[in-house]
Coordinates of C-alpha atoms in Angstrom, one line a residue:
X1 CA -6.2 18.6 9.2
X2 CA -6.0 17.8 5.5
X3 CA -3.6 14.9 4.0
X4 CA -2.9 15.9 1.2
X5 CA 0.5 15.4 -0.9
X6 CA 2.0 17.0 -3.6
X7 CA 5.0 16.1 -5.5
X8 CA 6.6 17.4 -9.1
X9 CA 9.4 14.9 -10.2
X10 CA 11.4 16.5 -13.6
X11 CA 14.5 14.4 -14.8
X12 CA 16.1 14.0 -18.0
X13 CA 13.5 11.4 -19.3
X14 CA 10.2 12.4 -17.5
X15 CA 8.4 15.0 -16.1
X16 CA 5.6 13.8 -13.3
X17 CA 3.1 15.7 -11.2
X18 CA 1.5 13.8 -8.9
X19 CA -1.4 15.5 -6.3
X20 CA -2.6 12.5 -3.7
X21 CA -6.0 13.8 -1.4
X22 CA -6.0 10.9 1.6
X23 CA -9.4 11.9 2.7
X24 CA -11.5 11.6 -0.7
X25 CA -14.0 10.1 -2.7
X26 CA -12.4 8.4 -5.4
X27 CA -12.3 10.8 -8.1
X28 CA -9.3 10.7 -10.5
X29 CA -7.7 12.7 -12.9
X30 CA -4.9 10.4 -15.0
X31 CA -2.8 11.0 -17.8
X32 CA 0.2 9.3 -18.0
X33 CA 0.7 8.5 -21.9
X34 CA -0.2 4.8 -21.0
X35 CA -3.5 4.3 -20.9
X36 CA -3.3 0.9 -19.0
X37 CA -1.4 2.2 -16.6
X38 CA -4.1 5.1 -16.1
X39 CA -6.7 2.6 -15.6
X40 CA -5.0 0.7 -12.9
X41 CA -4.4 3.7 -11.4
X42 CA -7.8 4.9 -11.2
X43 CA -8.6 1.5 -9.8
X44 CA -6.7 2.7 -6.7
X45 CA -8.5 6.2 -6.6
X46 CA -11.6 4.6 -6.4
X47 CA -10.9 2.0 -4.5
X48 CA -9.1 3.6 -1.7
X49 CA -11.7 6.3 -2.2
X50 CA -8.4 8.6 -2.6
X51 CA -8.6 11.5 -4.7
X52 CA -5.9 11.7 -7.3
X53 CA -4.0 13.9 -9.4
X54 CA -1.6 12.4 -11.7
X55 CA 0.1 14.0 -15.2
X56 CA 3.5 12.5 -17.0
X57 CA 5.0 13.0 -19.9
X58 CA 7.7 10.6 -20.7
X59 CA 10.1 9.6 -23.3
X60 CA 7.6 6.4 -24.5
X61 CA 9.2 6.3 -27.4
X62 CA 12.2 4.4 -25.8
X63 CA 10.2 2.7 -23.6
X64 CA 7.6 2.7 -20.9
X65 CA 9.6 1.5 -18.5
X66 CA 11.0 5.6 -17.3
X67 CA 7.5 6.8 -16.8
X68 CA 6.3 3.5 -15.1
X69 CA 9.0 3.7 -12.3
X70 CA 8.7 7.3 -12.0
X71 CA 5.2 7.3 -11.7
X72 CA 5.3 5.1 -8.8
X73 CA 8.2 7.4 -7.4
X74 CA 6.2 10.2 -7.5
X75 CA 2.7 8.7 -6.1
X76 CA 4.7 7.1 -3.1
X77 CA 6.4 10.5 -2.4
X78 CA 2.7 11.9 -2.2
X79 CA 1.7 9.4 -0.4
X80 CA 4.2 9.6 2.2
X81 CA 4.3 14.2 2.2
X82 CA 0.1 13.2 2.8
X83 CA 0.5 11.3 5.7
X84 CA 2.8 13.4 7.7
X85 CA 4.6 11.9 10.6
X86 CA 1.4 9.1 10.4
X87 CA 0.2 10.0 13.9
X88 CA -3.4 8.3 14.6
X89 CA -3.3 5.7 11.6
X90 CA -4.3 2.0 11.8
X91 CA -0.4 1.4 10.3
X92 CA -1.2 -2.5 9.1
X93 CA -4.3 -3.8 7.0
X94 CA -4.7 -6.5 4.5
X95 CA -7.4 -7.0 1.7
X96 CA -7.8 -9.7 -0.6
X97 CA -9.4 -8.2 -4.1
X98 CA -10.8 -10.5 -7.4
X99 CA -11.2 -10.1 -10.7
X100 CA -13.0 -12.8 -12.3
X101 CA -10.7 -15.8 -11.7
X102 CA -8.0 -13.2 -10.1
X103 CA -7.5 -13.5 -6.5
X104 CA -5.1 -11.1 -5.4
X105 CA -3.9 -10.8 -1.7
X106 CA -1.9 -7.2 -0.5
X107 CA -0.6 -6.5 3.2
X108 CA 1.0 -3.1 4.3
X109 CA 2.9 -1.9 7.1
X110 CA 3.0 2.1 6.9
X111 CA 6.1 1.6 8.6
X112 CA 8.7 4.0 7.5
X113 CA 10.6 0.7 6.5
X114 CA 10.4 -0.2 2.4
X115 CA 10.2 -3.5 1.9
X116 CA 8.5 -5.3 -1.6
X117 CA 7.7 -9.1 -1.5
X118 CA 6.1 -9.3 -4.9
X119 CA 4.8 -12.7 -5.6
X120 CA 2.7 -11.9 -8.5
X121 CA 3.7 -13.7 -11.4
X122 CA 2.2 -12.7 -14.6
X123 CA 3.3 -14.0 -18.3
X124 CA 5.1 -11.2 -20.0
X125 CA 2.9 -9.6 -22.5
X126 CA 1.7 -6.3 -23.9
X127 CA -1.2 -4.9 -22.9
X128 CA -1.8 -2.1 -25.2
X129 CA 1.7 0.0 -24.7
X130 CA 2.3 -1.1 -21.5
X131 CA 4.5 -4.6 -20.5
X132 CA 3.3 -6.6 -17.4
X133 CA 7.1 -6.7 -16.3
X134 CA 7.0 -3.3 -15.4
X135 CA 4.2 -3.9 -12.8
X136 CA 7.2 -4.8 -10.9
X137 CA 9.0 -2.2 -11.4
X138 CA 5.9 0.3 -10.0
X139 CA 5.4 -1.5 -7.0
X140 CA 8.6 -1.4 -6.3
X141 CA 9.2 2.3 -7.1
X142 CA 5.9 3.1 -5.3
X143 CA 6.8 1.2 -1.9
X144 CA 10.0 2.3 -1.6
X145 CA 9.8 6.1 -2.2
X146 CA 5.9 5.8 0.4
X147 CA 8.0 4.0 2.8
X148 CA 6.0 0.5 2.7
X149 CA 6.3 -2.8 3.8
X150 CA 4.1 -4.2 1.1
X151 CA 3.4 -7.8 0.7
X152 CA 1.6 -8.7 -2.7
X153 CA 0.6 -12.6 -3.5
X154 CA -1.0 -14.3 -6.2
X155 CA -3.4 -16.8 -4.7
X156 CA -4.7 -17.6 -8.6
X157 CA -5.9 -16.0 -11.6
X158 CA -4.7 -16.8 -15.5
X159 CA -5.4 -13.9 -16.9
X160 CA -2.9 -11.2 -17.5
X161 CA -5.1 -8.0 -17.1
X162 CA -7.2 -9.5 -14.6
X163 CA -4.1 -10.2 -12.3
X164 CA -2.7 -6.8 -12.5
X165 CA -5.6 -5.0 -12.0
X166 CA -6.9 -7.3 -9.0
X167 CA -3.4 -6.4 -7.2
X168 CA -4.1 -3.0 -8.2
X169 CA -7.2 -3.0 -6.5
X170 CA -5.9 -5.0 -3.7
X171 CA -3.3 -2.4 -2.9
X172 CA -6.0 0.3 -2.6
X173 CA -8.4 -1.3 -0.3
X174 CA -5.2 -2.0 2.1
X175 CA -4.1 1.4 1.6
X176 CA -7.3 2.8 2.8
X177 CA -7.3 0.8 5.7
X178 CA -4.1 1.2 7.2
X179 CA -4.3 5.1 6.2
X180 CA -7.6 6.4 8.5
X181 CA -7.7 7.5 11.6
X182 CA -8.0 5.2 14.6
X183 CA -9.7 7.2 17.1
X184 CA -8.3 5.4 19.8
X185 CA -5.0 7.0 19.1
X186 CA -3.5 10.5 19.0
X187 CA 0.3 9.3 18.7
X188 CA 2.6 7.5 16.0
X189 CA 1.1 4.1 16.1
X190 CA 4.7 2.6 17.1
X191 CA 6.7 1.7 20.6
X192 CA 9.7 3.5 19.1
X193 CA 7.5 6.8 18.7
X194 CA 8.4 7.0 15.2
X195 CA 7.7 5.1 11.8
X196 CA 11.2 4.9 10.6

């Protein structure tokens, strides 16, 4: 079976196409107008070893704030079309990812319940086009719309970059954990029978 999600988002400010392969490699193809927020991204493609798709055009010159959160909207839709009714997966993982003096720590529950504890503070600053408050805002976006519990703590770092891209990388070494198949299991991993 292939996990594989697809999701086209068009509003008034943005238009997003998003395609999310569970079962890849790590390639990426990015293109979101914000070139940080392309790199982080690709940080999760490689390090989930997911294969992803993503194009937006936004209305940047009011901000970048529109395209961030719709962004995440669209990758956790993906996400969540890619993984079905989430028979057979591990559900929970955890991975702790550095960069430099970054230390990043990210838990998930592929639950069917958002949640966001974001505990990742970051002095606000521009790097390039893009504002480290809206890191927030993408997480947030992303969990919600994937249907994640997602825990994300600081343990230290200083630098700005550093911290955003460790939780970044973080995220996709959870993801990819709690995402493949245990082959112990044919059913939803859950006593209820369903993740929501």
């Amino acid at each position: 079976m292939s996990r594989i999600g697809r999701v086209t988002r068009g509003t008034a400010e943005t238009r997003i196409e998003v395609t999310w392969e569970m079962d890849g490699t790590g390639r990426s193809t990015i293109a979101t107008g914000l070139p940080f927020l392309d790199h982080m991204l690709a940080q999760v493609a490689r390090h989930g070893r997911f294969d992803l798709t993503v194009t937006a055009a936004g209305d940047l010159e009011v901000d970048a704030h529109h395209t961030v959160e719709d962004v995440g909207i669209a990758l956790g839709r993906a996400l969540k079309d890619a993984l079905g009714d989430g028979a057979a997966i591990y559900r929970y993982a955890s991975a702790y990812a550095p960069l430099d003096e970054a230390l990043v720590l990210a838990v998930v529950d592929v639950s069917g319940r958002p949640y966001l504890h974001y505990a990742v503070p970051v002095t606000r600053q521009r790097l390039g086009a893009y504002d480290t408050d809206l890191t927030e805002e993408f997480f947030r976006a992303f969990a919600m719309n994937a249907g994640l519990t997602l825990h994300l703590l600081l343990v230290h770092g200083r630098n700005g970059h550093h911290i955003i891209e460790a939780a970044f990388k973080a995220l996709a070494l959870a993801l990819d954990r709690a995402t493949q198949a245990d082959p112990r299991i044919r059913d939803v991993p859950s006593t209820k029978g369903t993740l929501t």
